[in-house]
Amino acid sequence: MFWSMGLLSCVIACVCGLLELLFFLLRVLVLSFIVILLLLPVLVLLYLLYKLVVFVIRADADLTLLFKTLKPHYFDNKVVWVTGASSGIGEELCYQLSRLGARIILSARSEDKLKVVREGLEKPNQAKILPVDLSDPSATREATEKAKALFGGIDILINNAGVSARSNFIDMQEPTHRHIMEVDLFAPWILTHDVLPGMLSSGFGHVINILSIAGKFGTNSRTSYTTAKFGLMGMMDSLRWEVMDRNVHITNVCPGPVRTCMAENALLSDGSTSKKKNPLIEGGMRVQRCVELTLIAASNQLNEVWISKQPYLLLPYLAQYAPSLCKYLLRQPPTSARERPERELKYQLPDIVVV
C-alpha cells in the first residue's frame, strides 16, 4: 500500500512538473508572439528601407521612367528624323528605331559615316541619308525642306546633334561660343520650327530633345554648353504648353555620362578639339541602355526624363529640391584656363552629345 501511494505521488509530481513546464513554454510563446508583433513593423520598415537603398543605388533613370515599359508599336511606320546620326547616341537610336519598324532619316555632316550606319540597320531600305552641317543656318533650313520631301512629312524629330566645349567663360572666344549656340540651340530651333506646321496639320507629332543633366545646373568650364542646354530646355518646355492640346508631344531627355566620343570632340576656347578621353565618360552608361530608356520615355510621351548611373543621377534631384547643397557639392576653386587649361576637375560633369 505504501509502495502504491509513493508511486502515485511520483506520478502526480511528474504531471505537475510537466504542467508547469507547459505553462512556462506557453508564457514564453505568448511573450515571443507579442514581441514579434511589436517588432514586425520595424522589421518590415527596415526591409523596405534596405530594398529602397538597393533600388536607388542600382537605378539608372528617374522613378517615373523606371516604372514604364516600351510601347514598340509607337514607332512602327513613323517617319523619324535623327540628327547627329553618324555616331554615339544618334547612331544607336537609328539601330533600335529600325528594329521597331520606323522609317528613318539619318543626318550628320559626314555622308560616308551615315552610309556605314545605314548599312548596319535591320531595315536599310526604310532609311534615307541627308547630310547637313547644322552650324550653317541656311543649310539647316534647306535640309528641313529636303527631309519633309523624302517620306512626305516628319512624324518624330529627334534633336540629338550637338557639340560640347571645355573652357572657362573668361577664356572662351566668341566665334567658338557662337558655333556652339548654332549647333546646340539655334539648329534645334530651326528644325523644330520648320517641321512643326506639318505635325500640327497631320494631327500628330513628337519632338525628342537629347539634352544633358548639364541643362539642370551649371558646372565649371561648361558655360557655353550649359547655356545652350538651359536655353533648349526652356524653349521646349514653353513650346509644350503651346502644342499640348494639338497631339504634338515634347520629350526632354537629360542623360548623364554616356560612353561616346564626346570628350575627344569637345571644343576648346579657340575652336580646336580636345582629342582627350575622359575617365568619367569611359565609365559611364552604355549607349545601348541610354537609347533604350530614351525610346521608353518617348513611347510613353513623358515630358522630361533623367538618365544616368549613380552618383550623377542624384544630382538633378539635389538641384531640384536642395539647390544650395547641390551647388556646394559641385563647387570648384577658381582657376584660370590660361594657367592650367588641361586641369581635370574633381566634380567634372561631362556633356553627352557630339555631332
GROMACS .gro file of C-alpha atoms in nm:
model
  355
    1MET     CA    1   0.000   0.000   0.000
    2PHE     CA    2   0.279   0.240   0.096
    3TRP     CA    3   0.454   0.144  -0.225
    4SER     CA    4   0.141   0.225  -0.431
    5MET     CA    5   0.098   0.565  -0.260
    6GLY     CA    6   0.465   0.651  -0.321
    7LEU     CA    7   0.429   0.563  -0.688
    8LEU     CA    8   0.111   0.772  -0.711
    9SER     CA    9   0.290   1.066  -0.550
   10CYS     CA   10   0.572   1.038  -0.801
   11VAL     CA   11   0.324   1.030  -1.091
   12ILE     CA   12   0.140   1.335  -0.956
   13ALA     CA   13   0.470   1.521  -0.906
   14CYS     CA   14   0.576   1.440  -1.263
   15VAL     CA   15   0.241   1.553  -1.404
   16CYS     CA   16   0.260   1.878  -1.206
   17GLY     CA   17   0.613   1.934  -1.329
   18LEU     CA   18   0.508   1.875  -1.687
   19LEU     CA   19   0.213   2.115  -1.648
   20GLU     CA   20   0.440   2.382  -1.505
   21LEU     CA   21   0.681   2.330  -1.795
   22LEU     CA   22   0.395   2.354  -2.044
   23PHE     CA   23   0.264   2.673  -1.880
   24PHE     CA   24   0.616   2.817  -1.885
   25LEU     CA   25   0.658   2.733  -2.254
   26LEU     CA   26   0.316   2.880  -2.326
   27ARG     CA   27   0.411   3.203  -2.149
   28VAL     CA   28   0.735   3.213  -2.348
   29LEU     CA   29   0.544   3.161  -2.673
   30VAL     CA   30   0.289   3.428  -2.586
   31LEU     CA   31   0.561   3.676  -2.491
   32SER     CA   32   0.756   3.591  -2.805
   33PHE     CA   33   0.444   3.641  -3.016
   34ILE     CA   34   0.383   3.980  -2.855
   35VAL     CA   35   0.745   4.083  -2.911
   36ILE     CA   36   0.726   3.972  -3.274
   37LEU     CA   37   0.403   4.169  -3.322
   38LEU     CA   38   0.568   4.475  -3.176
   39LEU     CA   39   0.888   4.432  -3.380
   40LEU     CA   40   0.720   4.327  -3.705
   41PRO     CA   41   0.651   4.681  -3.830
   42VAL     CA   42   1.009   4.777  -3.750
   43LEU     CA   43   1.144   4.470  -3.930
   44VAL     CA   44   0.922   4.538  -4.230
   45LEU     CA   45   1.031   4.901  -4.234
   46LEU     CA   46   1.399   4.802  -4.218
   47TYR     CA   47   1.350   4.553  -4.501
   48LEU     CA   48   1.173   4.810  -4.717
   49LEU     CA   49   1.445   5.062  -4.640
   50TYR     CA   50   1.708   4.810  -4.743
   51LYS     CA   51   1.525   4.739  -5.071
   52LEU     CA   52   1.489   5.112  -5.134
   53VAL     CA   53   1.861   5.171  -5.080
   54VAL     CA   54   1.947   4.886  -5.319
   55PHE     CA   55   1.696   5.020  -5.573
   56VAL     CA   56   1.838   5.372  -5.555
   57ILE     CA   57   2.198   5.250  -5.587
   58ARG     CA   58   2.111   5.042  -5.893
   59ALA     CA   59   1.874   5.296  -6.052
   60ASP     CA   60   1.983   5.441  -6.385
   61ALA     CA   61   1.685   5.667  -6.452
   62ASP     CA   62   1.430   5.877  -6.266
   63LEU     CA   63   1.150   5.697  -6.085
   64THR     CA   64   0.879   5.779  -6.340
   65LEU     CA   65   1.080   5.633  -6.627
   66LEU     CA   66   1.188   5.322  -6.437
   67PHE     CA   67   0.826   5.214  -6.394
   68LYS     CA   68   0.747   5.247  -6.764
   69THR     CA   69   0.789   4.990  -7.041
   70LEU     CA   70   0.850   5.027  -7.412
   71LYS     CA   71   0.547   5.057  -7.641
   72PRO     CA   72   0.708   4.915  -7.956
   73HIS     CA   73   0.418   4.996  -8.192
   74TYR     CA   74   0.459   5.366  -8.119
   75PHE     CA   75   0.739   5.393  -8.376
   76ASP     CA   76   0.604   5.144  -8.630
   77ASN     CA   77   0.594   5.304  -8.978
   78LYS     CA   78   0.660   5.650  -8.828
   79VAL     CA   79   0.895   5.885  -9.012
   80VAL     CA   80   1.173   5.967  -8.765
   81TRP     CA   81   1.440   6.226  -8.839
   82VAL     CA   82   1.755   6.173  -8.630
   83THR     CA   83   2.027   6.439  -8.630
   84GLY     CA   84   2.380   6.351  -8.521
   85ALA     CA   85   2.316   6.001  -8.656
   86SER     CA   86   2.673   5.915  -8.753
   87SER     CA   87   2.796   5.812  -8.407
   88GLY     CA   88   2.719   5.777  -8.038
   89ILE     CA   89   2.360   5.811  -7.920
   90GLY     CA   90   2.232   5.909  -8.263
   91GLU     CA   91   2.379   5.601  -8.428
   92GLU     CA   92   2.230   5.369  -8.168
   93LEU     CA   93   1.894   5.545  -8.199
   94CYS     CA   94   1.890   5.454  -8.568
   95TYR     CA   95   1.969   5.089  -8.497
   96GLN     CA   96   1.695   5.049  -8.238
   97LEU     CA   97   1.438   5.252  -8.431
   98SER     CA   98   1.498   5.037  -8.739
   99ARG     CA   99   1.422   4.725  -8.536
  100LEU     CA  100   1.099   4.891  -8.423
  101GLY     CA  101   0.984   4.945  -8.781
  102ALA     CA  102   1.043   5.318  -8.814
  103ARG     CA  103   1.124   5.494  -9.140
  104ILE     CA  104   1.440   5.687  -9.061
  105ILE     CA  105   1.612   5.996  -9.197
  106LEU     CA  106   1.978   5.997  -9.091
  107SER     CA  107   2.152   6.334  -9.071
  108ALA     CA  108   2.506   6.438  -8.979
  109ARG     CA  109   2.794   6.616  -9.151
  110SER     CA  110   2.971   6.305  -9.285
  111GLU     CA  111   2.786   6.130  -9.565
  112ASP     CA  112   3.032   5.839  -9.562
  113LYS     CA  113   2.969   5.768  -9.193
  114LEU     CA  114   2.594   5.788  -9.249
  115LYS     CA  115   2.620   5.527  -9.524
  116VAL     CA  116   2.802   5.292  -9.287
  117VAL     CA  117   2.530   5.337  -9.023
  118ARG     CA  118   2.253   5.278  -9.277
  119GLU     CA  119   2.414   4.953  -9.392
  120GLY     CA  120   2.407   4.831  -9.032
  121LEU     CA  121   2.033   4.889  -8.991
  122GLU     CA  122   1.794   4.597  -8.974
  123LYS     CA  123   1.584   4.758  -9.249
  124PRO     CA  124   1.821   4.977  -9.453
  125ASN     CA  125   1.565   5.009  -9.733
  126GLN     CA  126   1.348   5.211  -9.492
  127ALA     CA  127   1.620   5.467  -9.426
  128LYS     CA  128   1.732   5.778  -9.614
  129ILE     CA  129   2.054   5.978  -9.578
  130LEU     CA  130   2.051   6.357  -9.554
  131PRO     CA  131   2.392   6.515  -9.483
  132VAL     CA  132   2.376   6.859  -9.321
  133ASP     CA  133   2.605   7.097  -9.134
  134LEU     CA  134   2.388   7.232  -8.854
  135SER     CA  135   2.629   7.516  -8.782
  136ASP     CA  136   2.510   7.674  -9.108
  137PRO     CA  137   2.154   7.816  -9.063
  138SER     CA  138   2.081   7.831  -9.436
  139ALA     CA  139   2.191   7.469  -9.482
  140THR     CA  140   1.975   7.369  -9.184
  141ARG     CA  141   1.666   7.536  -9.333
  142GLU     CA  142   1.734   7.376  -9.671
  143ALA     CA  143   1.771   7.036  -9.503
  144THR     CA  144   1.426   7.060  -9.344
  145GLU     CA  145   1.263   7.100  -9.683
  146LYS     CA  146   1.456   6.804  -9.822
  147ALA     CA  147   1.372   6.591  -9.517
  148LYS     CA  148   0.999   6.656  -9.549
  149ALA     CA  149   1.013   6.554  -9.915
  150LEU     CA  150   1.189   6.220  -9.853
  151PHE     CA  151   0.888   6.043  -9.695
  152GLY     CA  152   0.619   6.307  -9.733
  153GLY     CA  153   0.650   6.457  -9.384
  154ILE     CA  154   0.809   6.417  -9.043
  155ASP     CA  155   0.629   6.239  -8.758
  156ILE     CA  156   0.909   6.243  -8.499
  157LEU     CA  157   1.207   6.478  -8.483
  158ILE     CA  158   1.499   6.378  -8.261
  159ASN     CA  159   1.727   6.675  -8.192
  160ASN     CA  160   2.033   6.473  -8.100
  161ALA     CA  161   2.322   6.653  -8.274
  162GLY     CA  162   2.533   6.875  -8.055
  163VAL     CA  163   2.883   6.980  -7.964
  164SER     CA  164   3.046   7.013  -7.624
  165ALA     CA  165   3.310   7.257  -7.503
  166ARG     CA  166   3.577   7.281  -7.235
  167SER     CA  167   3.671   7.635  -7.150
  168ASN     CA  168   3.628   7.887  -6.874
  169PHE     CA  169   3.396   8.176  -6.955
  170ILE     CA  170   3.676   8.433  -6.949
  171ASP     CA  171   3.884   8.234  -7.200
  172MET     CA  172   3.607   8.135  -7.441
  173GLN     CA  173   3.643   8.304  -7.779
  174GLU     CA  174   3.328   8.447  -7.932
  175PRO     CA  175   3.340   8.250  -8.262
  176THR     CA  176   3.361   7.923  -8.069
  177HIS     CA  177   3.075   8.027  -7.841
  178ARG     CA  178   2.860   8.122  -8.140
  179HIS     CA  179   2.938   7.791  -8.310
  180ILE     CA  180   2.815   7.603  -8.003
  181MET     CA  181   2.500   7.814  -7.991
  182GLU     CA  182   2.432   7.750  -8.360
  183VAL     CA  183   2.460   7.372  -8.330
  184ASP     CA  184   2.316   7.313  -7.982
  185LEU     CA  185   2.043   7.580  -7.966
  186PHE     CA  186   1.960   7.758  -8.290
  187ALA     CA  187   1.968   7.447  -8.513
  188PRO     CA  188   1.708   7.264  -8.297
  189TRP     CA  189   1.501   7.583  -8.306
  190ILE     CA  190   1.512   7.594  -8.687
  191LEU     CA  191   1.441   7.223  -8.730
  192THR     CA  192   1.152   7.224  -8.484
  193HIS     CA  193   1.011   7.548  -8.620
  194ASP     CA  194   1.012   7.419  -8.977
  195VAL     CA  195   0.867   7.070  -8.915
  196LEU     CA  196   0.609   7.178  -8.658
  197PRO     CA  197   0.348   7.308  -8.907
  198GLY     CA  198   0.336   6.967  -9.076
  199MET     CA  199   0.292   6.795  -8.741
  200LEU     CA  200   0.007   7.027  -8.647
  201SER     CA  201  -0.170   6.979  -8.980
  202SER     CA  202  -0.136   6.600  -8.966
  203GLY     CA  203  -0.268   6.583  -8.609
  204PHE     CA  204   0.039   6.412  -8.463
  205GLY     CA  205   0.398   6.498  -8.390
  206HIS     CA  206   0.673   6.435  -8.140
  207VAL     CA  207   0.992   6.632  -8.077
  208ILE     CA  208   1.255   6.448  -7.872
  209ASN     CA  209   1.550   6.650  -7.746
  210ILE     CA  210   1.868   6.480  -7.629
  211LEU     CA  211   1.986   6.731  -7.372
  212SER     CA  212   2.205   6.667  -7.066
  213ILE     CA  213   2.196   6.685  -6.689
  214ALA     CA  214   2.416   6.990  -6.756
  215GLY     CA  215   2.086   7.151  -6.857
  216LYS     CA  216   1.969   7.124  -6.496
  217PHE     CA  217   2.259   7.301  -6.320
  218GLY     CA  218   2.577   7.482  -6.416
  219THR     CA  219   2.928   7.341  -6.372
  220ASN     CA  220   3.283   7.465  -6.406
  221SER     CA  221   3.427   7.511  -6.758
  222ARG     CA  222   3.089   7.437  -6.919
  223THR     CA  223   2.942   7.787  -6.956
  224SER     CA  224   2.878   7.775  -7.332
  225TYR     CA  225   2.748   7.419  -7.339
  226THR     CA  226   2.531   7.472  -7.030
  227THR     CA  227   2.392   7.795  -7.175
  228ALA     CA  228   2.276   7.610  -7.485
  229LYS     CA  229   2.122   7.323  -7.289
  230PHE     CA  230   1.942   7.554  -7.045
  231GLY     CA  231   1.810   7.753  -7.341
  232LEU     CA  232   1.688   7.449  -7.532
  233MET     CA  233   1.527   7.307  -7.218
  234GLY     CA  234   1.337   7.630  -7.154
  235MET     CA  235   1.235   7.669  -7.516
  236MET     CA  236   1.092   7.317  -7.537
  237ASP     CA  237   0.917   7.345  -7.200
  238SER     CA  238   0.742   7.659  -7.325
  239LEU     CA  239   0.660   7.506  -7.664
  240ARG     CA  240   0.496   7.211  -7.490
  241TRP     CA  241   0.226   7.441  -7.350
  242GLU     CA  242   0.154   7.576  -7.698
  243VAL     CA  243   0.105   7.238  -7.868
  244MET     CA  244  -0.007   7.002  -7.590
  245ASP     CA  245  -0.372   7.020  -7.697
  246ARG     CA  246  -0.282   6.952  -8.064
  247ASN     CA  247  -0.145   6.598  -8.011
  248VAL     CA  248   0.214   6.717  -8.052
  249HIS     CA  249   0.444   6.596  -7.776
  250ILE     CA  250   0.776   6.723  -7.640
  251THR     CA  251   1.019   6.493  -7.457
  252ASN     CA  252   1.337   6.631  -7.299
  253VAL     CA  253   1.595   6.361  -7.228
  254CYS     CA  254   1.872   6.452  -6.982
  255PRO     CA  255   2.148   6.189  -6.979
  256GLY     CA  256   2.450   6.185  -6.753
  257PRO     CA  257   2.785   6.038  -6.863
  258VAL     CA  258   2.740   5.804  -7.162
  259ARG     CA  259   3.019   5.614  -7.338
  260THR     CA  260   3.052   5.825  -7.652
  261CYS     CA  261   3.333   6.017  -7.821
  262MET     CA  262   3.208   6.342  -7.664
  263ALA     CA  263   3.526   6.413  -7.469
  264GLU     CA  264   3.756   6.377  -7.769
  265ASN     CA  265   3.534   6.602  -7.985
  266ALA     CA  266   3.478   6.872  -7.722
  267LEU     CA  267   3.584   7.219  -7.838
  268LEU     CA  268   3.846   7.423  -7.660
  269SER     CA  269   3.826   7.801  -7.638
  270ASP     CA  270   3.998   7.854  -7.975
  271GLY     CA  271   3.768   7.609  -8.156
  272SER     CA  272   4.015   7.319  -8.171
  273THR     CA  273   3.909   6.978  -8.044
  274SER     CA  274   4.023   6.832  -7.713
  275LYS     CA  275   4.120   6.488  -7.852
  276LYS     CA  276   4.145   6.356  -7.496
  277LYS     CA  277   3.940   6.084  -7.331
  278ASN     CA  278   3.757   6.147  -7.006
  279PRO     CA  279   3.750   5.867  -6.746
  280LEU     CA  280   3.402   5.977  -6.639
  281ILE     CA  281   3.277   5.919  -6.992
  282GLU     CA  282   3.464   5.590  -7.026
  283GLY     CA  283   3.295   5.464  -6.709
  284GLY     CA  284   2.953   5.599  -6.799
  285MET     CA  285   2.634   5.430  -6.908
  286ARG     CA  286   2.632   5.207  -7.214
  287VAL     CA  287   2.493   5.382  -7.521
  288GLN     CA  288   2.251   5.094  -7.582
  289ARG     CA  289   2.094   5.135  -7.237
  290CYS     CA  290   2.069   5.511  -7.273
  291VAL     CA  291   1.886   5.477  -7.605
  292GLU     CA  292   1.662   5.201  -7.469
  293LEU     CA  293   1.548   5.430  -7.186
  294THR     CA  294   1.509   5.721  -7.428
  295LEU     CA  295   1.273   5.524  -7.650
  296ILE     CA  296   1.074   5.404  -7.348
  297ALA     CA  297   1.033   5.766  -7.242
  298ALA     CA  298   0.930   5.874  -7.592
  299SER     CA  299   0.683   5.589  -7.646
  300ASN     CA  300   0.514   5.684  -7.318
  301GLN     CA  301   0.519   6.053  -7.417
  302LEU     CA  302   0.694   6.157  -7.097
  303ASN     CA  303   0.776   6.527  -7.069
  304GLU     CA  304   1.121   6.504  -6.912
  305VAL     CA  305   1.345   6.219  -6.802
  306TRP     CA  306   1.683   6.188  -6.629
  307ILE     CA  307   1.910   5.902  -6.738
  308SER     CA  308   2.237   5.824  -6.564
  309LYS     CA  309   2.427   5.587  -6.342
  310GLN     CA  310   2.483   5.688  -5.981
  311PRO     CA  311   2.603   5.916  -5.832
  312TYR     CA  312   2.521   6.153  -6.120
  313LEU     CA  313   2.152   6.058  -6.116
  314LEU     CA  314   2.127   6.203  -5.766
  315LEU     CA  315   2.241   6.548  -5.879
  316PRO     CA  316   1.921   6.653  -6.066
  317TYR     CA  317   1.720   6.563  -5.756
  318LEU     CA  318   1.951   6.776  -5.541
  319ALA     CA  319   1.933   7.059  -5.794
  320GLN     CA  320   1.553   7.038  -5.779
  321TYR     CA  321   1.498   7.004  -5.405
  322ALA     CA  322   1.823   7.121  -5.243
  323PRO     CA  323   1.985   7.360  -5.490
  324SER     CA  324   2.224   7.517  -5.239
  325LEU     CA  325   2.351   7.174  -5.130
  326CYS     CA  326   2.394   7.072  -5.495
  327LYS     CA  327   2.598   7.383  -5.570
  328TYR     CA  328   2.806   7.324  -5.257
  329LEU     CA  329   2.889   6.969  -5.368
  330LEU     CA  330   2.982   7.090  -5.716
  331ARG     CA  331   3.187   7.387  -5.602
  332GLN     CA  332   3.531   7.437  -5.756
  333PRO     CA  333   3.816   7.676  -5.669
  334PRO     CA  334   3.853   7.949  -5.932
  335THR     CA  335   4.107   7.859  -6.196
  336SER     CA  336   4.241   8.040  -6.497
  337ALA     CA  337   4.225   7.826  -6.808
  338ARG     CA  338   4.520   8.019  -6.941
  339GLU     CA  339   4.729   7.895  -6.649
  340ARG     CA  340   4.601   7.535  -6.633
  341PRO     CA  341   4.398   7.464  -6.949
  342GLU     CA  342   4.409   7.085  -6.917
  343ARG     CA  343   4.331   7.053  -6.545
  344GLU     CA  344   4.087   6.772  -6.473
  345LEU     CA  345   3.804   6.886  -6.248
  346LYS     CA  346   3.723   6.669  -5.948
  347TYR     CA  347   3.347   6.702  -5.997
  348GLN     CA  348   3.356   6.745  -6.372
  349LEU     CA  349   3.013   6.666  -6.514
  350PRO     CA  350   3.052   6.570  -6.881
  351ASP     CA  351   2.811   6.665  -7.154
  352ILE     CA  352   2.666   6.399  -7.370
  353VAL     CA  353   2.619   6.461  -7.736
  354VAL     CA  354   2.852   6.536  -8.023
  355VAL     CA  355   2.788   6.580  -8.394
   0.00000   0.00000   0.00000
